[in-house]
Structure formats: structure tokens, C-alpha cells
Short mmCIF file of C-alpha atoms in Angstrom, two decimals:
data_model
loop_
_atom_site.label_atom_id
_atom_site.label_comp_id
_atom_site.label_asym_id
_atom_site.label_seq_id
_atom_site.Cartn_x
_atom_site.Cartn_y
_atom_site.Cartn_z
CA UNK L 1 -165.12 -90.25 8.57
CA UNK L 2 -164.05 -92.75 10.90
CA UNK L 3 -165.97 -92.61 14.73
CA UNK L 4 -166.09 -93.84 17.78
CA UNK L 5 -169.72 -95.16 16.35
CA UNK L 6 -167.70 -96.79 13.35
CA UNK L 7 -165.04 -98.53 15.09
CA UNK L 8 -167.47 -100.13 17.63
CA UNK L 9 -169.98 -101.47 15.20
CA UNK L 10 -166.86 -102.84 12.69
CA UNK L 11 -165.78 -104.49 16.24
CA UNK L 12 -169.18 -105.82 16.72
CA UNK L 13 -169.54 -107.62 13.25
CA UNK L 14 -166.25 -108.10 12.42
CA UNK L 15 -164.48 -109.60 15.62
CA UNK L 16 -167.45 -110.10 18.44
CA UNK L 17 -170.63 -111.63 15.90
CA UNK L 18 -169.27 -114.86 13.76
CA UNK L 19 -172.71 -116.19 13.16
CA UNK L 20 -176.39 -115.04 12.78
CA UNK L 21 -177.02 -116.83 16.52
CA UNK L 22 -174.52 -114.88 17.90
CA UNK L 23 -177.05 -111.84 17.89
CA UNK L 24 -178.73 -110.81 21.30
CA UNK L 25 -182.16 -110.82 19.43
CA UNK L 26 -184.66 -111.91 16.71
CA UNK L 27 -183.51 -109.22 14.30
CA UNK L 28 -181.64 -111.25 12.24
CA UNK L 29 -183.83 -113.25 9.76
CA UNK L 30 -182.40 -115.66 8.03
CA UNK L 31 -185.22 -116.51 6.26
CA UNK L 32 -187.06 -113.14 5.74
CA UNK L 33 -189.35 -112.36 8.07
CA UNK L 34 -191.73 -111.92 4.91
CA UNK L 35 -191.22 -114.85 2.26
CA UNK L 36 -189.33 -113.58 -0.57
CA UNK L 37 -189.97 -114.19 -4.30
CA UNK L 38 -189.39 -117.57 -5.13
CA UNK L 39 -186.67 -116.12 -7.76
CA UNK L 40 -184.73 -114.67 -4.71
CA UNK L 41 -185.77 -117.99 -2.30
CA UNK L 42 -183.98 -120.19 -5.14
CA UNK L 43 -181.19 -118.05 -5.79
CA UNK L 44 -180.46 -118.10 -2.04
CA UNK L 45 -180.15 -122.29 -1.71
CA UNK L 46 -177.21 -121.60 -4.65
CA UNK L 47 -175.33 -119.05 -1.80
CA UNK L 48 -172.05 -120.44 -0.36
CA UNK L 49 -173.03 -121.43 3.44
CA UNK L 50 -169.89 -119.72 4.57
CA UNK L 51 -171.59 -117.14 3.69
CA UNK L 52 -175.26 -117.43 4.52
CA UNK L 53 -173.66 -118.12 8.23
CA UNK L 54 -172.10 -114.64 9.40
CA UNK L 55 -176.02 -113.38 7.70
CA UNK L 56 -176.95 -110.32 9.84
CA UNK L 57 -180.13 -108.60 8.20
CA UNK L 58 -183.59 -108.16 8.91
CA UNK L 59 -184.98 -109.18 6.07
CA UNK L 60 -184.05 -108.72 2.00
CA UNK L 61 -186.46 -106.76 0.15
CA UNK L 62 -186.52 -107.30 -3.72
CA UNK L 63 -188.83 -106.46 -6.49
CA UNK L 64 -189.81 -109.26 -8.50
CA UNK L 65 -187.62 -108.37 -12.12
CA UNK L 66 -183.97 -107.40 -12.21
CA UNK L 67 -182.35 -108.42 -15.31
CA UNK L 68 -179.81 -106.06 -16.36
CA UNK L 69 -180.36 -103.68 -13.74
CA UNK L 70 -177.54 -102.11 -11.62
CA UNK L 71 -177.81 -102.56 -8.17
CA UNK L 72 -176.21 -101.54 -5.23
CA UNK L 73 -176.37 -102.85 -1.70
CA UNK L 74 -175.73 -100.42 1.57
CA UNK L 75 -173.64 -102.32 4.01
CA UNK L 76 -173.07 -105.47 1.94
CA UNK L 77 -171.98 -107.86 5.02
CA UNK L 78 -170.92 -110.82 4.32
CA UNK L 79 -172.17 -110.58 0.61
CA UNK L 80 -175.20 -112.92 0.92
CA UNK L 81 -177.49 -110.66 -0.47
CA UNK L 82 -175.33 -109.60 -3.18
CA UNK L 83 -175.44 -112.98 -4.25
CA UNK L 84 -178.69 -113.72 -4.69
CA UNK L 85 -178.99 -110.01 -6.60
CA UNK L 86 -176.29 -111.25 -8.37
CA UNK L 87 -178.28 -114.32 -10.07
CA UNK L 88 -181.38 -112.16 -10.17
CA UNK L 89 -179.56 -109.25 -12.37
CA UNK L 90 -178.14 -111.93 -14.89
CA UNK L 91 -174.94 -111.73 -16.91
CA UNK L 92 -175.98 -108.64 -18.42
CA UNK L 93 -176.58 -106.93 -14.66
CA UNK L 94 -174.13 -105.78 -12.22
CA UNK L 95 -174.48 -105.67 -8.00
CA UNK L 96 -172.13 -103.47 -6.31
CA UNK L 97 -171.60 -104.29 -2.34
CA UNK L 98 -170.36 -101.54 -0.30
CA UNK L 99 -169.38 -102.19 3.43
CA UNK L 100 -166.68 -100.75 6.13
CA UNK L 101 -165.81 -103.83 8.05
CA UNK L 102 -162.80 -105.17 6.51
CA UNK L 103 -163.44 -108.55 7.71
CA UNK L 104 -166.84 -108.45 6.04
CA UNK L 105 -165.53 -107.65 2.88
CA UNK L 106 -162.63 -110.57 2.63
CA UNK L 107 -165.71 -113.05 3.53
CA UNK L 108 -167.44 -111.18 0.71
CA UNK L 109 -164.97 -111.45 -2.07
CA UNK L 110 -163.68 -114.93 -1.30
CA UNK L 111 -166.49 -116.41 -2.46
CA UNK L 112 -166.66 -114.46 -5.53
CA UNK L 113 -165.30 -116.81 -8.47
CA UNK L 114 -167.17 -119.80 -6.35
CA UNK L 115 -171.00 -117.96 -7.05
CA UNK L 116 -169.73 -117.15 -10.77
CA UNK L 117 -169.10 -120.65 -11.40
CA UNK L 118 -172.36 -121.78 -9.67
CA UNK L 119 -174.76 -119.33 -12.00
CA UNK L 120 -172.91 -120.29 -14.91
CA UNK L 121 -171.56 -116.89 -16.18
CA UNK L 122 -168.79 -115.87 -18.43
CA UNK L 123 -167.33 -113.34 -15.67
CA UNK L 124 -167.99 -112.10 -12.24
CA UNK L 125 -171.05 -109.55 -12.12
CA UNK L 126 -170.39 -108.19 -8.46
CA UNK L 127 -167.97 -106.88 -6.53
CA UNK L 128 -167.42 -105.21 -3.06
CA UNK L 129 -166.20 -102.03 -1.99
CA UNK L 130 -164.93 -101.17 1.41
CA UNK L 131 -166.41 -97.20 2.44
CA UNK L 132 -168.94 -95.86 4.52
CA UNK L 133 -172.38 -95.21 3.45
CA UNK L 134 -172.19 -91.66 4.55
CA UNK L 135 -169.43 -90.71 1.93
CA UNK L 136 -169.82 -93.48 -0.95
CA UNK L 137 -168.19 -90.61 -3.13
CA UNK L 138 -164.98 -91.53 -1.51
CA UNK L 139 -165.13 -95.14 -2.08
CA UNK L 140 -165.88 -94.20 -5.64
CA UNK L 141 -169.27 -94.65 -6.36
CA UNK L 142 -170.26 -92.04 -8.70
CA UNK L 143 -173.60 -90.25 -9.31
CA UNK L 144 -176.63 -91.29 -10.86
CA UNK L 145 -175.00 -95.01 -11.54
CA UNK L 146 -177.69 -97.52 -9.96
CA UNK L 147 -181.22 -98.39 -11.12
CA UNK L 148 -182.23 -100.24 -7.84
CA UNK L 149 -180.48 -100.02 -4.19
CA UNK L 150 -181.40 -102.44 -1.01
CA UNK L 151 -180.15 -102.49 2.15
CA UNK L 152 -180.48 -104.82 4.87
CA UNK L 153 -180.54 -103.55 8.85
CA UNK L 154 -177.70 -101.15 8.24
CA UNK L 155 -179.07 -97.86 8.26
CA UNK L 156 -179.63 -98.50 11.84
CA UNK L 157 -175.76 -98.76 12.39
CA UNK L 158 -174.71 -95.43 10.97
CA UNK L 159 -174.46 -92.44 13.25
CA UNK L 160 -175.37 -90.45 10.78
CA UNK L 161 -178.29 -91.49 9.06
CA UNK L 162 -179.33 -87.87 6.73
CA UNK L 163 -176.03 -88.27 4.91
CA UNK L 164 -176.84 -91.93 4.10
CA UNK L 165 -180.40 -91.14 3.20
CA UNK L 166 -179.13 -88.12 0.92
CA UNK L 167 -176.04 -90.57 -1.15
CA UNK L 168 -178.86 -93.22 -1.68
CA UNK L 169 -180.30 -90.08 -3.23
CA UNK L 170 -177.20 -89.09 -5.31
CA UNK L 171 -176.15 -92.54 -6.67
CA UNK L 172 -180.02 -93.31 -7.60
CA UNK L 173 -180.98 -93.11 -11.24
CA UNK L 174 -184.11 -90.61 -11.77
CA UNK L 175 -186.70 -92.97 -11.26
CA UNK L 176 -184.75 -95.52 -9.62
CA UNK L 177 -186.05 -97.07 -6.10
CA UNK L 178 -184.96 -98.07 -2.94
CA UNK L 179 -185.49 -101.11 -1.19
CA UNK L 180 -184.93 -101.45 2.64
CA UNK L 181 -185.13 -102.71 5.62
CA UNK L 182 -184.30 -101.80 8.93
CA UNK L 183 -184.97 -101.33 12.95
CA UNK L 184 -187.26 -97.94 13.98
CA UNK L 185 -188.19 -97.16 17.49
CA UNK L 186 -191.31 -96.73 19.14
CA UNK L 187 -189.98 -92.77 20.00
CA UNK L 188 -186.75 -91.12 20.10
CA UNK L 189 -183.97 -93.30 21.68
CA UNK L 190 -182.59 -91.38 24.97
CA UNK L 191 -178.60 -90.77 24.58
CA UNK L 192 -177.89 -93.47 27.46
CA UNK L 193 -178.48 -96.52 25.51
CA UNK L 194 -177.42 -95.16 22.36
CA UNK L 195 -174.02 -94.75 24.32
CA UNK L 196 -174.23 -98.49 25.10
CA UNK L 197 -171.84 -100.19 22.53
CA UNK L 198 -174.02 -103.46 22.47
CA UNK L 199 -177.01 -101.98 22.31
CA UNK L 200 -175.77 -100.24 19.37
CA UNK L 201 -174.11 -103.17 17.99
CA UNK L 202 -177.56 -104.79 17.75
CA UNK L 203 -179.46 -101.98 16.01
CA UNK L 204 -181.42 -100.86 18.67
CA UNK L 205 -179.35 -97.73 19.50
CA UNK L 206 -179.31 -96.08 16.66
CA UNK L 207 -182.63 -96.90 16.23
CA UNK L 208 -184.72 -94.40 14.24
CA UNK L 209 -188.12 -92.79 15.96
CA UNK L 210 -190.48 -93.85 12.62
CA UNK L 211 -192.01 -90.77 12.09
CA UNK L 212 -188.23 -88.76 11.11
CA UNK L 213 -187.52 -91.18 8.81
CA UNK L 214 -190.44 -89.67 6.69
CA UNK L 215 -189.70 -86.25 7.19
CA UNK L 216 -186.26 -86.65 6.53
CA UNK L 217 -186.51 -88.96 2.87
CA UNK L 218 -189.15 -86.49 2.07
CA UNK L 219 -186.71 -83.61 2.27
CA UNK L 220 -184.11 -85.31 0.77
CA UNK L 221 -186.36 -85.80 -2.41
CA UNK L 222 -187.50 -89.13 -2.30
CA UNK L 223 -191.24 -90.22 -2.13
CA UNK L 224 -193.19 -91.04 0.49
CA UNK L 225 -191.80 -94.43 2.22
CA UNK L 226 -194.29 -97.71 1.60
CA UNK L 227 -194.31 -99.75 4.25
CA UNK L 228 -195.39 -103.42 3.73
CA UNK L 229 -195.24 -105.18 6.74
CA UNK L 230 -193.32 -104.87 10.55
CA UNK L 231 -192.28 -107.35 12.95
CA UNK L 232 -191.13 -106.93 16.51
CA UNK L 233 -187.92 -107.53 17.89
CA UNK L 234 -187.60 -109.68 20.66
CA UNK L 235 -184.71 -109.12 23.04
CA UNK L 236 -182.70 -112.30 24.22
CA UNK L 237 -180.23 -110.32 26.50
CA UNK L 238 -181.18 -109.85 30.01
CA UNK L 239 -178.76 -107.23 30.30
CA UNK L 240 -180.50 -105.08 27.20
CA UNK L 241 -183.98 -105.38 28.94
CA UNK L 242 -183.24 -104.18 32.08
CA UNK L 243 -181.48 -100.77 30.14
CA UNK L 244 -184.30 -100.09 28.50
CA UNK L 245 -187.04 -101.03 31.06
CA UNK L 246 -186.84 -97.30 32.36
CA UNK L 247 -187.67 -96.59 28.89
CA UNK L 248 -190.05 -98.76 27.55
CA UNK L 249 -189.26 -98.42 23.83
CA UNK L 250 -190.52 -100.93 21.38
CA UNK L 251 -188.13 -101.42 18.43
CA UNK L 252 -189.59 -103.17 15.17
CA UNK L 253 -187.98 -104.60 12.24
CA UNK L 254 -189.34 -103.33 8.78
CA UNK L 255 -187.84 -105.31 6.56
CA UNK L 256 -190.21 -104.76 3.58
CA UNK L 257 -190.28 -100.34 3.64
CA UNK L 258 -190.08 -98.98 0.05
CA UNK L 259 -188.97 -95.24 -1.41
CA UNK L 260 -190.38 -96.05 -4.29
CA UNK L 261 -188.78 -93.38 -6.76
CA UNK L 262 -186.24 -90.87 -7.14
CA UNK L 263 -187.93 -87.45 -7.45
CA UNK L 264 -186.22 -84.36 -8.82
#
């Protein structure tokens, strides 16, 4: 499974990015670039700053109840999201955190007995997995297991995004949603700057053209995407602009884009 895509982008975030500002653009929100639910907002001031620091999403999307549910998070990073799931699922819910950067994942788990202490339960209810989102089979993660799945400006990263799309579809519940955000293009993204190792790196070459990602999660079997809300991404790097001034492509975050349920 391993690329030439993979081993640049577990470069990128596990040895080049060591904190949100390290990013050549507004992508990462550290905030939400929507407010979240003040559940998820007060869970969040309870997450370890170590953690909260190497923060590299657009933008968590969460439904308002989660108690009990199973959850699973594409591309887990350094586990911040996780953690707030975590005290949104309760003692009697479980969040699963899957990621390939190896670096990612020891930030992830060290903090893991400090967040179970801080929300006052009996035992840890997540834990973190190291795989690829393309083949979550192999990092065990069986059919049918998860009631809710999020992901956070990841989708973006993966070369190739169809066999995400169709696990997310295989480890779903019937009736079970996903919640995600990510970084689309204006139109297709010419092969030059997805070449570009930065430029991938920051989500912007593996950018998405909107329109296939509804063709392709309505083939798969999901519903029809609802988007909430879109924000563009401003570009800090000089060097970025001037590759894709030939282009003109517009990249936006949508952090807030739901597949609402699982169809059969």
C-alpha cells in the first residue's frame, strides 16, 4: 500500500509540520471555521495542548448526540479530535483513531491515560490504529462496526480517494453517517502541481474537483453529500501562488459536508 504519495505526506506531518502555524495556508482551523456545538467547544478546552498544537484539520464536524455511539475517525492526527469524541461518546461509547504517520500516532496515544483521567472514566474509551484509509481491513477494522465516522482534511491526502470513500462505506453501520470535512477544487487539478510534494502536503494537490466527489459517494452507495457551509483557502506561500497562477484554481475548505446515511 505504501507510495511515493504516502511517504511524502507522512514526511510532511510527521517530520516537516510540528505545529498548526507551520502550514503554508488558512486550512488549518483551529477553531472551526463554523462554531461547533458547545458540547464539542467544551470538550475541546479539556484536550491536552500538546495535542491541540500539532492540530492540522479544517474544521470538526459533529452531530449534536453521541452517547454510546461508536465512532471512528479517518486520519486521526494527533488525536485531538478523538478526544473531544471521546468525552462526547461517554463511558459507554468508544472512538477509534486510525492514521499512517507513526509519529502522529505516539503523540496520539501518549496522551491517552492523561484525557481518561480528565473525563473521569473507569477505563480508556479510544484508541489509535496505525493503517491507511484505503485498506482499514488490514489494520483490522472490521465491517459494519461504527455508527458515526468524521474525518478532518484527510481525504485530500490520499492518492486514492474511491477506495477510501468505498471502506467508509464498508465499516459504516446501515444507517450510520459520515461526517467530513475537507479541501475540493474549483476543477480538476492538472498533474504538475499534484506532483509538487508541498503542494500536496498542504491539501491542495490532491484536491478533489467538487462535482466527482458526488458522483463517486453516489456510486459507492451513500446519499447525496449535504453541504453546510465553505470557506476559502488562502495561500501564505509565495512559492504555491506563482504554481498555480497558470492555473487559476480556487481550492475551498468544506469543513461541515455530510453523507448523511448508509444506503444498501
Amino acid at each position: 500500500m505504501d507510495s511515493a504519495v504516502h511517504d511524502n505526506v507522512k514526511k510532511y506531518y510527521g517530520k516537516r509540520l510540528q505545529k498548526s502555524e507551520d502550514l503554508q495556508s488558512n486550512a488549518s482551523c483551529s477553531r472551526g471555521c463554523r462554531p461547533m456545538p458547545d458540547s464539542a467547544r467544551e470538550a475541546l478546552k479539556l484536550v491536552h495542548p500538546d495535542v491541540c498544537a500539532r492540530y492540522f484539520g479544517c474544521g470538526l464536524v459533529v452531530p449534536e448526540s453521541l452517547e454510546g455511539c461508536k465512532v471512528l475517525d479517518l486520519g486521526s492526527g494527533s488525536g485531538r479530535d478523538c478526544y473531544i469524541l471521546s468525552k462526547l461518546v461517554g463511558q459507554t461509547g468508544h472512538v477509534t483513531g486510525v492514521d499512517m504517520t507513526s509519529e502522529m500516532i505516539l503523540t496520539s496515544r501518549k496522551y491517552l491515560q492523561y484525557h481518561q483521567e480528565k473525563f473521569g472514566y473507569e477505563k480508556a474509551n479510544t484508541d489509535f490504529v496505525q493503517g491507511y484509509l484505503e485498506s482499514l481491513g488490514e489494520a483490522g477494522i472490521q465491517s459494519d462496526c461504527c455508527d458515526v465516522l468524521i474525518s478532518n482534511c484527510v481525504i485530500c491526502l490520499c492518492p486514492d480517494k474511491r477506495a477510501v470513500l468505498q471502506e467508509a462505506h464498508r465499516i459504516l453501520k446501515d444507517g450510520g453517517e459520515f461526517y467530513f470535512s475537507d479541501m475540493y477544487a474549483s476543477k480538476a487539478v492538472p498533474e504538475s502541481l499534484k506532483q509538487d510534494p508541498v503542494v500536496w502536503g498542504e491539501g491542495m494537490g490532491g484536491a478533489l474537483y467538487w462535482k466527482d466527489l458526488i458522483s463517486v459517494v453516489k456510486e459507492l452507495g451513500f446519499s447525496t453529500p449535504y453541504l453546510v457551509t465553505a470557506s476559502k483557502i488562502l495561500v501564505h506561500n509565495s512559492e504555491i501562488l506563482k504554481k498555480n497562477r497558470g492555473y487559476r484554481l480556487r481550492f475551498w475548505d468544506v469543513p461541515f459536508l455530510q453523507i448523511a446515511q448508509k444506503q444498501n
